[in-house]
Amino acid sequence: EAGVVQSPRYKIIEKKQPVAFWCNPISGHNTLYWYLQNLGQGPELLIRYENEEAVDDSQLPKDRFSAERLKGVDSTLKIQPAELGDSAVYLCASSFESGGTDTQYFGPGTRLTVL
Amino acid sequence: QQQVKQSPQSLIVQKGGISIINCAYENTAFDYFPWYQQFPGKGPALLIAIRPDVSEKKEGRFTISFNKSAKQFSLHIMDSQPGDSATYFCAASSDSNYQLIWGAGTKLIIKP
């Protein structure tokens, strides 16, 4: 069974440029998460989807970040414009259900460097 | 009250030794305590998890010990191997709240 797929794996951009990350969750997983992970720290939740609905985006900086999950499968996270402080690894995870005890499966992440 | 405090930040253990990582929490509503393992360039992967109705859970060389009264839980890696070198995260959540609360992580190095 294929795991969570993310692309690109690495992205280097100049500040103020836009950037987008793509995630394909495990087939059949209804819940999708986007996390931000800074070096040496645990993941921080940005947004959670149940099917195509964003059920928790309270920690998403909405002035520059946006996300979508059309048709309840693939998802895209966008930053526009990027700032130096956005340099981090962006992780996508999925789970079969949305309960707190449901195992989350993570993709390899996209490492973003903003110059 | 939502925090999970993890220690140590880094740990060096000789091959064959026991690695011990500790976590503490405050929110008594937490009822699910997973440990995730993360290798460089990879996303975290579930290693082992425990519910508070048991004090210990063992899977191979990995054991979680849980102390409900102290609100602490720990990961023990027996016969540590160089391939265990990774960053380990504890976390906590509850059935009523989907959100995983993560510890800060422990970078484990097993010396051959």
Coordinates of N, CA and C in Angstrom, one line a residue:
Chain A
E1 N 0.9 -1.2 0.0 CA 0.0 0.0 0.0 C 0.9 1.2 0.0
A2 N 0.6 2.2 -0.9 CA 1.4 3.4 -1.0 C 1.1 4.2 0.2
G3 N 2.2 4.9 0.7 CA 2.0 5.8 1.8 C 1.6 7.2 1.4
V4 N 1.7 8.2 2.3 CA 1.4 9.5 1.9 C 2.4 10.1 1.0
V5 N 2.0 10.7 -0.1 CA 3.0 11.2 -1.1 C 2.9 12.7 -1.0
Q6 N 4.1 13.3 -1.0 CA 4.2 14.8 -1.0 C 5.2 15.2 -2.1
S7 N 4.9 16.3 -2.7 CA 5.8 16.9 -3.6 C 5.7 18.4 -3.6
P8 N 6.8 19.2 -3.9 CA 8.1 18.6 -4.1 C 8.8 18.2 -2.8
R9 N 9.9 17.6 -2.8 CA 10.6 17.2 -1.5 C 11.4 18.4 -1.0
Y10 N 11.9 19.2 -1.9 CA 12.6 20.4 -1.5 C 12.2 21.6 -2.4
K11 N 12.2 22.8 -1.8 CA 11.9 24.0 -2.5 C 12.7 25.1 -1.9
I12 N 13.4 25.8 -2.8 CA 14.1 27.0 -2.4 C 13.5 28.2 -3.2
I13 N 13.1 29.2 -2.5 CA 12.5 30.4 -3.1 C 13.1 31.7 -2.5
E14 N 12.9 32.7 -3.2 CA 13.2 34.1 -2.7 C 12.0 34.5 -1.8
K15 N 12.3 35.3 -0.8 CA 11.2 35.9 0.0 C 10.3 36.7 -0.9
K16 N 9.0 36.7 -0.5 CA 7.9 37.4 -1.2 C 7.4 36.6 -2.4
Q17 N 8.1 35.5 -2.8 CA 7.6 34.6 -3.8 C 6.5 33.7 -3.3
P18 N 5.6 33.2 -4.2 CA 4.6 32.2 -3.8 C 5.2 30.8 -3.9
V19 N 4.6 29.9 -3.1 CA 5.0 28.5 -3.2 C 3.8 27.6 -2.9
A20 N 3.8 26.4 -3.4 CA 2.7 25.5 -3.2 C 3.2 24.1 -3.0
F21 N 2.6 23.4 -2.1 CA 3.0 22.0 -1.7 C 1.8 21.1 -2.0
W22 N 2.0 19.9 -2.5 CA 1.0 19.0 -2.8 C 1.1 17.7 -2.0
C23 N -0.1 17.2 -1.6 CA -0.2 16.0 -0.8 C -1.2 15.0 -1.3
N24 N -0.9 13.8 -1.5 CA -1.8 12.7 -1.8 C -1.9 11.8 -0.6
P25 N -3.0 11.7 0.1 CA -3.0 10.8 1.3 C -3.2 9.4 0.9
I26 N -3.1 8.5 1.9 CA -3.4 7.1 1.7 C -4.8 6.9 1.3
S27 N -5.0 6.0 0.3 CA -6.3 5.8 -0.2 C -7.3 5.3 0.9
G28 N -8.4 6.0 0.9 CA -9.5 5.7 1.9 C -9.4 6.4 3.1
H29 N -8.3 7.2 3.3 CA -8.2 8.0 4.5 C -9.0 9.3 4.3
N30 N -10.0 9.5 5.2 CA -10.8 10.7 5.1 C -10.2 12.0 5.7
T31 N -9.3 11.8 6.7 CA -8.8 13.0 7.4 C -7.4 13.3 6.9
L32 N -7.2 14.5 6.6 CA -5.9 15.0 6.2 C -5.4 16.1 7.0
Y33 N -4.1 16.1 7.4 CA -3.5 17.2 8.2 C -2.3 17.8 7.5
W34 N -2.2 19.1 7.7 CA -0.9 19.8 7.3 C -0.3 20.2 8.6
Y35 N 1.0 19.9 8.7 CA 1.8 20.3 9.8 C 3.0 21.1 9.4
L36 N 3.5 21.9 10.3 CA 4.8 22.6 10.1 C 5.7 22.1 11.1
Q37 N 7.0 21.8 10.7 CA 8.0 21.3 11.6 C 9.2 22.1 11.5
N38 N 9.6 22.8 12.6 CA 10.9 23.5 12.6 C 11.9 22.6 13.1
L39 N 13.2 22.9 12.8 CA 14.3 22.0 13.1 C 14.4 21.8 14.6
G40 N 14.4 20.5 15.0 CA 14.6 20.2 16.4 C 13.3 20.3 17.2
Q41 N 12.2 20.4 16.5 CA 10.9 20.6 17.2 C 9.9 19.6 16.7
G42 N 8.8 19.4 17.5 CA 7.7 18.5 17.1 C 6.8 19.2 16.0
P43 N 6.0 18.5 15.3 CA 5.1 19.0 14.3 C 4.1 20.0 15.0
E44 N 3.7 21.0 14.3 CA 2.7 21.9 14.7 C 1.5 21.9 13.7
L45 N 0.3 21.6 14.1 CA -0.8 21.5 13.2 C -1.1 22.9 12.6
L46 N -1.3 22.9 11.3 CA -1.7 24.1 10.6 C -3.2 24.0 10.2
I47 N -3.6 22.8 9.7 CA -5.0 22.7 9.3 C -5.4 21.2 9.2
R48 N -6.6 20.9 9.5 CA -7.1 19.5 9.4 C -8.4 19.5 8.5
Y49 N -8.4 18.5 7.6 CA -9.6 18.3 6.8 C -10.3 17.0 7.1
E50 N -11.6 17.1 7.1 CA -12.4 15.8 7.1 C -13.1 15.8 5.7
N51 N -12.7 14.9 4.9 CA -13.1 14.9 3.5 C -12.7 16.2 2.9
E52 N -13.6 17.0 2.3 CA -13.2 18.2 1.7 C -13.4 19.4 2.6
E53 N -13.8 19.2 3.8 CA -14.1 20.3 4.7 C -13.0 20.6 5.6
A54 N -12.5 21.8 5.7 CA -11.5 22.2 6.7 C -12.2 22.4 8.0
V55 N -12.0 21.5 8.9 CA -12.7 21.5 10.2 C -11.9 22.2 11.3
D56 N -10.7 22.4 11.1 CA -9.9 23.2 12.0 C -8.8 23.9 11.3
D57 N -8.9 25.2 11.1 CA -7.8 26.0 10.5 C -7.4 27.1 11.4
S58 N -7.7 26.9 12.7 CA -7.4 28.0 13.7 C -6.0 28.4 13.8
Q59 N -5.0 27.5 13.4 CA -3.6 27.8 13.5 C -3.0 28.1 12.2
L60 N -3.8 28.3 11.2 CA -3.3 28.6 9.9 C -3.2 30.1 9.7
P61 N -2.0 30.7 9.4 CA -1.9 32.1 9.3 C -2.6 32.5 8.0
K62 N -3.8 32.9 8.1 CA -4.6 33.1 6.9 C -4.3 34.3 6.0
D63 N -3.4 35.2 6.6 CA -3.1 36.3 5.7 C -2.2 35.9 4.6
R64 N -1.4 34.8 4.8 CA -0.5 34.4 3.7 C -0.6 32.9 3.3
F65 N -1.3 32.1 4.2 CA -1.4 30.7 3.9 C -2.8 30.4 3.5
S66 N -2.9 29.5 2.5 CA -4.2 28.9 2.1 C -4.1 27.5 1.8
A67 N -5.2 26.8 1.9 CA -5.1 25.3 1.6 C -6.5 24.9 1.0
E68 N -6.4 23.9 0.2 CA -7.6 23.3 -0.3 C -7.5 21.8 -0.5
R69 N -8.7 21.2 -0.4 CA -8.7 19.7 -0.6 C -9.9 19.4 -1.5
L70 N -9.7 19.6 -2.8 CA -10.8 19.4 -3.7 C -11.1 17.9 -3.8
K71 N -12.4 17.6 -3.8 CA -12.9 16.2 -4.0 C -12.5 15.3 -2.8
G72 N -12.0 15.9 -1.8 CA -11.7 15.2 -0.6 C -10.6 14.2 -0.7
V73 N -9.7 14.4 -1.6 CA -8.5 13.5 -1.8 C -7.2 14.3 -1.6
D74 N -6.7 14.7 -2.8 CA -5.4 15.5 -2.8 C -5.7 16.8 -2.1
S75 N -4.5 17.3 -1.6 CA -4.6 18.7 -1.0 C -3.4 19.5 -1.4
T76 N -3.6 20.8 -1.4 CA -2.5 21.7 -1.7 C -2.5 22.8 -0.6
L77 N -1.3 23.1 -0.2 CA -1.0 24.2 0.8 C -0.2 25.2 0.1
K78 N -0.7 26.5 0.2 CA 0.0 27.5 -0.5 C 0.4 28.6 0.4
I79 N 1.6 29.2 0.1 CA 2.1 30.4 0.9 C 2.3 31.5 -0.1
Q80 N 1.7 32.7 0.1 CA 1.9 33.8 -0.7 C 1.6 35.1 0.0
P81 N 2.6 35.9 0.2 CA 4.0 35.7 -0.2 C 4.8 35.1 0.9
A82 N 5.9 34.3 0.6 CA 6.7 33.7 1.6 C 7.6 34.6 2.3
E83 N 7.8 34.4 3.6 CA 8.7 35.2 4.4 C 9.9 34.3 4.9
L84 N 10.9 34.9 5.3 CA 12.1 34.2 5.8 C 11.7 33.2 6.9
G85 N 10.8 33.6 7.8 CA 10.4 32.7 8.9 C 9.6 31.5 8.5
D86 N 9.2 31.4 7.2 CA 8.5 30.2 6.8 C 9.3 29.1 6.4
S87 N 10.7 29.3 6.5 CA 11.6 28.1 6.2 C 11.3 27.0 7.3
A88 N 11.0 25.9 6.8 CA 10.6 24.8 7.7 C 10.3 23.5 6.8
V89 N 10.0 22.4 7.5 CA 9.5 21.3 6.8 C 8.0 21.2 6.9
Y90 N 7.3 21.1 5.8 CA 5.8 21.0 5.8 C 5.4 19.6 5.6
L91 N 4.8 19.0 6.6 CA 4.4 17.6 6.6 C 2.9 17.5 6.4
C92 N 2.6 16.5 5.6 CA 1.2 16.1 5.4 C 1.0 14.7 6.1
A93 N -0.1 14.6 6.7 CA -0.5 13.3 7.3 C -1.9 13.0 7.0
S94 N -2.2 11.7 7.1 CA -3.6 11.3 6.9 C -4.0 10.2 7.9
S95 N -5.3 10.1 8.2 CA -5.8 9.0 9.0 C -7.1 8.6 8.5
F96 N -7.5 7.3 8.9 CA -8.7 6.8 8.4 C -9.9 7.6 8.9
E97 N -9.9 7.9 10.2 CA -10.9 8.6 10.8 C -10.3 9.9 11.5
S98 N -11.1 10.6 12.2 CA -10.6 11.9 12.8 C -10.5 11.9 14.3
G99 N -10.7 10.7 14.9 CA -10.6 10.6 16.3 C -9.2 10.9 16.8
G100 N -9.1 11.3 18.0 CA -7.7 11.7 18.6 C -6.8 10.5 18.7
T101 N -7.4 9.3 18.7 CA -6.6 8.1 18.8 C -6.3 7.4 17.5
D102 N -6.8 7.9 16.4 CA -6.5 7.3 15.2 C -5.1 7.5 14.7
T103 N -4.5 6.5 14.2 CA -3.1 6.7 13.8 C -2.9 7.6 12.7
Q104 N -2.0 8.5 12.8 CA -1.7 9.4 11.7 C -0.5 8.9 10.9
Y105 N -0.6 8.9 9.6 CA 0.5 8.4 8.8 C 1.0 9.7 8.1
F106 N 2.3 9.8 8.2 CA 3.0 11.0 7.7 C 3.7 10.8 6.3
G107 N 3.7 11.8 5.5 CA 4.5 11.8 4.3 C 5.9 12.2 4.7
P108 N 6.8 12.3 3.7 CA 8.2 12.6 4.0 C 8.5 14.1 4.2
G109 N 7.5 14.9 3.8 CA 7.6 16.3 4.0 C 8.2 17.1 2.8
T110 N 8.0 18.4 2.8 CA 8.6 19.3 1.9 C 9.5 20.2 2.7
R111 N 10.8 20.2 2.4 CA 11.6 21.2 3.1 C 11.7 22.5 2.3
L112 N 11.2 23.6 2.9 CA 11.2 24.9 2.3 C 12.3 25.7 2.8
T113 N 13.0 26.3 1.9 CA 14.0 27.3 2.3 C 13.7 28.6 1.6
V114 N 13.5 29.7 2.4 CA 13.2 31.0 1.9 C 14.4 31.9 2.1
L115 N 14.9 32.4 1.0 CA 16.1 33.2 1.0 C 15.8 34.7 1.0
Chain B
Q1 N -1.7 23.6 30.2 CA -2.3 22.3 30.5 C -2.3 21.4 29.3
Q2 N -2.1 22.0 28.1 CA -2.1 21.2 26.9 C -0.7 20.6 26.6
Q3 N 0.3 21.1 27.3 CA 1.7 20.7 27.0 C 2.0 19.3 27.3
V4 N 2.9 18.7 26.6 CA 3.6 17.5 26.9 C 5.1 17.8 26.9
K5 N 5.7 17.6 28.1 CA 7.1 17.9 28.3 C 7.9 16.6 28.2
Q6 N 8.9 16.7 27.3 CA 9.8 15.6 27.0 C 11.2 15.8 27.4
S7 N 11.8 14.8 27.9 CA 13.3 14.9 28.2 C 13.9 13.5 28.1
P8 N 15.2 13.5 27.8 CA 16.1 14.6 27.6 C 16.0 15.1 26.1
Q9 N 16.6 16.2 25.8 CA 16.6 16.8 24.5 C 17.4 15.9 23.5
S10 N 18.5 15.4 24.1 CA 19.4 14.5 23.3 C 19.9 13.4 24.2
L11 N 20.3 12.3 23.6 CA 20.7 11.1 24.4 C 21.7 10.3 23.6
I12 N 22.8 9.9 24.2 CA 23.8 9.1 23.5 C 23.9 7.8 24.4
V13 N 23.7 6.7 23.7 CA 23.7 5.4 24.4 C 24.6 4.4 23.6
Q14 N 25.3 3.6 24.3 CA 26.2 2.6 23.7 C 25.3 1.5 23.1
K15 N 25.8 0.9 22.1 CA 25.1 -0.2 21.5 C 24.9 -1.3 22.5
G16 N 23.7 -1.9 22.6 CA 23.4 -2.9 23.5 C 22.8 -2.3 24.8
G17 N 22.9 -1.0 25.0 CA 22.4 -0.4 26.2 C 20.9 -0.2 26.2
I18 N 20.4 0.4 27.3 CA 19.0 0.8 27.4 C 18.8 2.3 27.2
S19 N 18.0 2.6 26.3 CA 17.6 4.1 26.0 C 16.3 4.4 26.7
I20 N 16.3 5.5 27.5 CA 15.1 5.8 28.2 C 14.7 7.3 27.9
I21 N 13.5 7.5 27.5 CA 13.0 8.9 27.2 C 11.8 9.1 28.0
N22 N 11.7 10.2 28.6 CA 10.5 10.5 29.5 C 9.6 11.6 29.0
C23 N 8.4 11.5 29.3 CA 7.4 12.5 29.0 C 6.4 12.7 30.2
A24 N 6.0 14.0 30.3 CA 5.0 14.3 31.4 C 3.9 15.2 30.8
Y25 N 2.7 15.0 31.3 CA 1.6 15.8 30.8 C 0.8 16.3 32.0
E26 N -0.1 17.2 31.7 CA -0.9 17.8 32.7 C -2.4 17.5 32.6
N27 N -2.8 17.4 31.3 CA -4.3 17.3 31.1 C -4.7 15.9 31.3
T28 N -5.6 15.7 32.4 CA -6.0 14.4 32.7 C -7.0 13.8 31.8
A29 N -7.4 14.6 30.8 CA -8.4 14.1 29.8 C -7.7 13.3 28.7
F30 N -6.3 13.4 28.7 CA -5.6 12.6 27.7 C -5.8 11.1 28.0
D31 N -6.0 10.3 27.0 CA -6.2 8.9 27.2 C -5.5 8.1 26.1
Y32 N -4.6 8.7 25.4 CA -3.9 8.0 24.3 C -2.5 8.6 24.2
F33 N -1.5 7.7 24.3 CA -0.1 8.2 24.4 C 0.7 7.5 23.4
P34 N 0.9 8.0 22.2 CA 1.8 7.4 21.2 C 3.2 7.9 21.3
W35 N 4.1 7.1 20.8 CA 5.5 7.5 20.5 C 5.7 7.4 19.0
Y36 N 6.3 8.4 18.4 CA 6.6 8.4 17.0 C 8.1 8.5 16.9
Q37 N 8.6 7.8 15.8 CA 10.0 7.7 15.5 C 10.2 8.5 14.2
Q38 N 11.2 9.3 14.1 CA 11.5 10.1 12.9 C 12.9 10.0 12.5
F39 N 13.2 9.5 11.3 CA 14.5 9.5 10.7 C 14.7 10.7 9.9
P40 N 16.0 11.1 9.7 CA 16.3 12.3 8.9 C 15.7 12.2 7.5
G41 N 15.0 13.3 7.1 CA 14.4 13.3 5.8 C 13.1 12.5 5.6
K42 N 12.6 12.0 6.7 CA 11.4 11.3 6.7 C 10.4 11.9 7.6
G43 N 9.1 11.5 7.4 CA 8.1 12.0 8.4 C 8.0 11.1 9.6
P44 N 7.4 11.6 10.7 CA 7.3 10.7 11.9 C 6.5 9.5 11.5
A45 N 6.8 8.4 12.2 CA 6.0 7.1 12.1 C 5.7 6.6 13.4
L46 N 4.5 6.1 13.6 CA 4.0 5.5 14.9 C 4.9 4.3 15.2
L47 N 5.4 4.4 16.4 CA 6.3 3.3 16.9 C 5.5 2.4 17.9
I48 N 4.9 2.9 18.8 CA 4.1 2.2 19.8 C 3.2 3.2 20.6
A49 N 2.1 2.7 21.1 CA 1.2 3.6 21.8 C 0.5 2.8 23.0
I50 N 0.1 3.6 23.9 CA -0.5 3.0 25.1 C -1.7 3.8 25.6
R51 N -2.6 3.1 26.2 CA -3.8 3.7 26.8 C -3.6 3.6 28.3
P52 N -4.2 4.5 29.1 CA -4.0 4.5 30.6 C -4.5 3.4 31.4
D53 N -5.2 2.5 30.7 CA -5.8 1.3 31.5 C -4.7 0.3 31.7
V54 N -3.5 0.4 31.2 CA -2.4 -0.5 31.4 C -1.2 0.3 31.8
S55 N -0.3 -0.3 32.6 CA 0.9 0.4 33.1 C 2.1 0.1 32.2
E56 N 2.0 -0.9 31.3 CA 3.1 -1.2 30.5 C 2.7 -1.8 29.2
K57 N 3.4 -1.5 28.1 CA 3.1 -2.2 26.8 C 4.4 -2.4 26.2
K58 N 4.6 -3.6 25.7 CA 5.9 -4.0 25.1 C 5.6 -4.5 23.7
E59 N 6.5 -4.0 22.8 CA 6.5 -4.5 21.4 C 8.0 -4.7 21.0
G60 N 8.4 -6.0 21.0 CA 9.8 -6.3 20.7 C 10.7 -5.6 21.7
R61 N 11.6 -4.8 21.2 CA 12.6 -4.2 22.1 C 12.1 -2.9 22.7
F62 N 10.9 -2.5 22.3 CA 10.3 -1.2 22.7 C 9.2 -1.4 23.8
T63 N 9.3 -0.6 24.9 CA 8.4 -0.7 25.9 C 7.9 0.7 26.4
I64 N 6.7 0.9 26.5 CA 6.1 2.1 27.2 C 5.8 1.7 28.6
S65 N 6.3 2.6 29.5 CA 5.8 2.5 30.9 C 5.0 3.7 31.2
F66 N 3.8 3.5 31.9 CA 2.9 4.5 32.1 C 2.5 4.6 33.6
N67 N 2.6 5.8 34.1 CA 2.3 6.1 35.5 C 1.2 7.1 35.6
K68 N 0.0 6.6 35.7 CA -1.2 7.5 35.7 C -1.2 8.6 36.8
S69 N -0.8 8.1 38.0 CA -0.9 9.0 39.1 C 0.1 10.2 39.0
A70 N 1.3 9.8 38.5 CA 2.3 10.8 38.3 C 2.2 11.6 37.0
K71 N 1.2 11.2 36.1 CA 1.0 11.7 34.8 C 2.3 11.8 34.0
Q72 N 3.0 10.6 34.0 CA 4.2 10.5 33.3 C 4.2 9.2 32.5
F73 N 4.9 9.2 31.4 CA 5.1 7.9 30.6 C 6.5 8.0 29.9
S74 N 7.0 6.8 29.7 CA 8.4 6.8 29.2 C 8.5 5.6 28.1
L75 N 9.5 5.8 27.3 CA 9.8 4.8 26.3 C 11.2 4.2 26.6
H76 N 11.2 2.9 26.7 CA 12.5 2.2 26.9 C 12.8 1.4 25.7
I77 N 14.0 1.5 25.2 CA 14.5 0.8 24.1 C 15.6 -0.2 24.6
M78 N 15.3 -1.5 24.6 CA 16.2 -2.4 25.1 C 17.2 -2.8 24.0
D79 N 18.4 -3.2 24.4 CA 19.4 -3.7 23.5 C 19.5 -2.7 22.3
S80 N 19.7 -1.4 22.6 CA 19.7 -0.4 21.6 C 20.7 -0.6 20.5
Q81 N 20.3 -0.4 19.2 CA 21.1 -0.6 18.1 C 21.4 0.6 17.3
P82 N 22.4 0.7 16.5 CA 22.7 1.9 15.7 C 21.5 2.3 14.8
G83 N 20.8 1.3 14.4 CA 19.6 1.6 13.5 C 18.5 2.3 14.3
D84 N 18.6 2.3 15.6 CA 17.6 3.0 16.4 C 17.8 4.5 16.5
S85 N 19.0 4.9 16.0 CA 19.4 6.4 16.0 C 18.3 7.2 15.2
A86 N 17.6 8.0 15.9 CA 16.5 8.8 15.3 C 16.1 9.8 16.3
T87 N 15.1 10.6 15.9 CA 14.4 11.5 16.9 C 13.1 10.9 17.3
Y88 N 12.9 10.9 18.6 CA 11.7 10.2 19.1 C 10.8 11.3 19.7
F89 N 9.5 11.2 19.4 CA 8.5 12.2 19.9 C 7.4 11.4 20.7
C90 N 7.2 11.9 21.9 CA 6.0 11.5 22.6 C 4.8 12.4 22.2
A91 N 3.6 11.9 22.4 CA 2.5 12.7 22.1 C 1.3 12.3 23.0
A92 N 0.3 13.1 23.0 CA -0.9 12.7 23.8 C -2.2 13.3 23.1
S93 N -3.3 12.6 23.3 CA -4.5 13.0 22.7 C -5.7 12.3 23.5
S94 N -6.9 12.6 23.1 CA -8.0 12.0 23.7 C -9.0 11.6 22.6
D95 N -9.9 10.7 22.9 CA -10.9 10.3 22.0 C -11.8 11.5 21.6
S96 N -12.0 12.4 22.6 CA -12.9 13.5 22.3 C -12.3 14.7 21.6
N97 N -10.9 14.6 21.5 CA -10.2 15.7 20.8 C -9.2 15.1 19.9
Y98 N -9.4 15.4 18.6 CA -8.6 14.7 17.6 C -7.1 15.1 17.7
Q99 N -6.8 16.3 18.3 CA -5.5 16.9 18.1 C -4.4 16.2 18.9
L100 N -3.3 15.8 18.3 CA -2.2 15.3 19.0 C -1.4 16.4 19.5
I101 N -1.0 16.3 20.8 CA -0.2 17.3 21.4 C 1.2 16.7 21.5
W102 N 2.2 17.3 20.9 CA 3.5 16.7 20.7 C 4.5 17.2 21.7
G103 N 5.4 16.3 22.2 CA 6.6 16.7 22.9 C 7.6 17.3 21.9
A104 N 8.7 17.9 22.5 CA 9.7 18.6 21.7 C 10.6 17.7 21.0
G105 N 10.6 16.4 21.4 CA 11.5 15.5 20.7 C 12.8 15.2 21.4
T106 N 13.3 14.0 21.2 CA 14.6 13.5 21.8 C 15.4 13.0 20.6
K107 N 16.6 13.5 20.4 CA 17.5 13.0 19.4 C 18.4 11.9 20.0
L108 N 18.2 10.7 19.6 CA 18.9 9.5 20.2 C 20.0 9.1 19.2
I109 N 21.2 8.9 19.8 CA 22.3 8.4 19.0 C 22.8 7.2 19.7
I110 N 22.9 6.1 19.0 CA 23.4 4.8 19.5 C 24.8 4.7 18.9
K111 N 25.8 4.6 19.8 CA 27.2 4.5 19.4 C 27.6 3.0 19.3
P112 N 28.2 2.7 18.1 CA 28.6 1.3 17.9 C 29.6 0.8 18.8

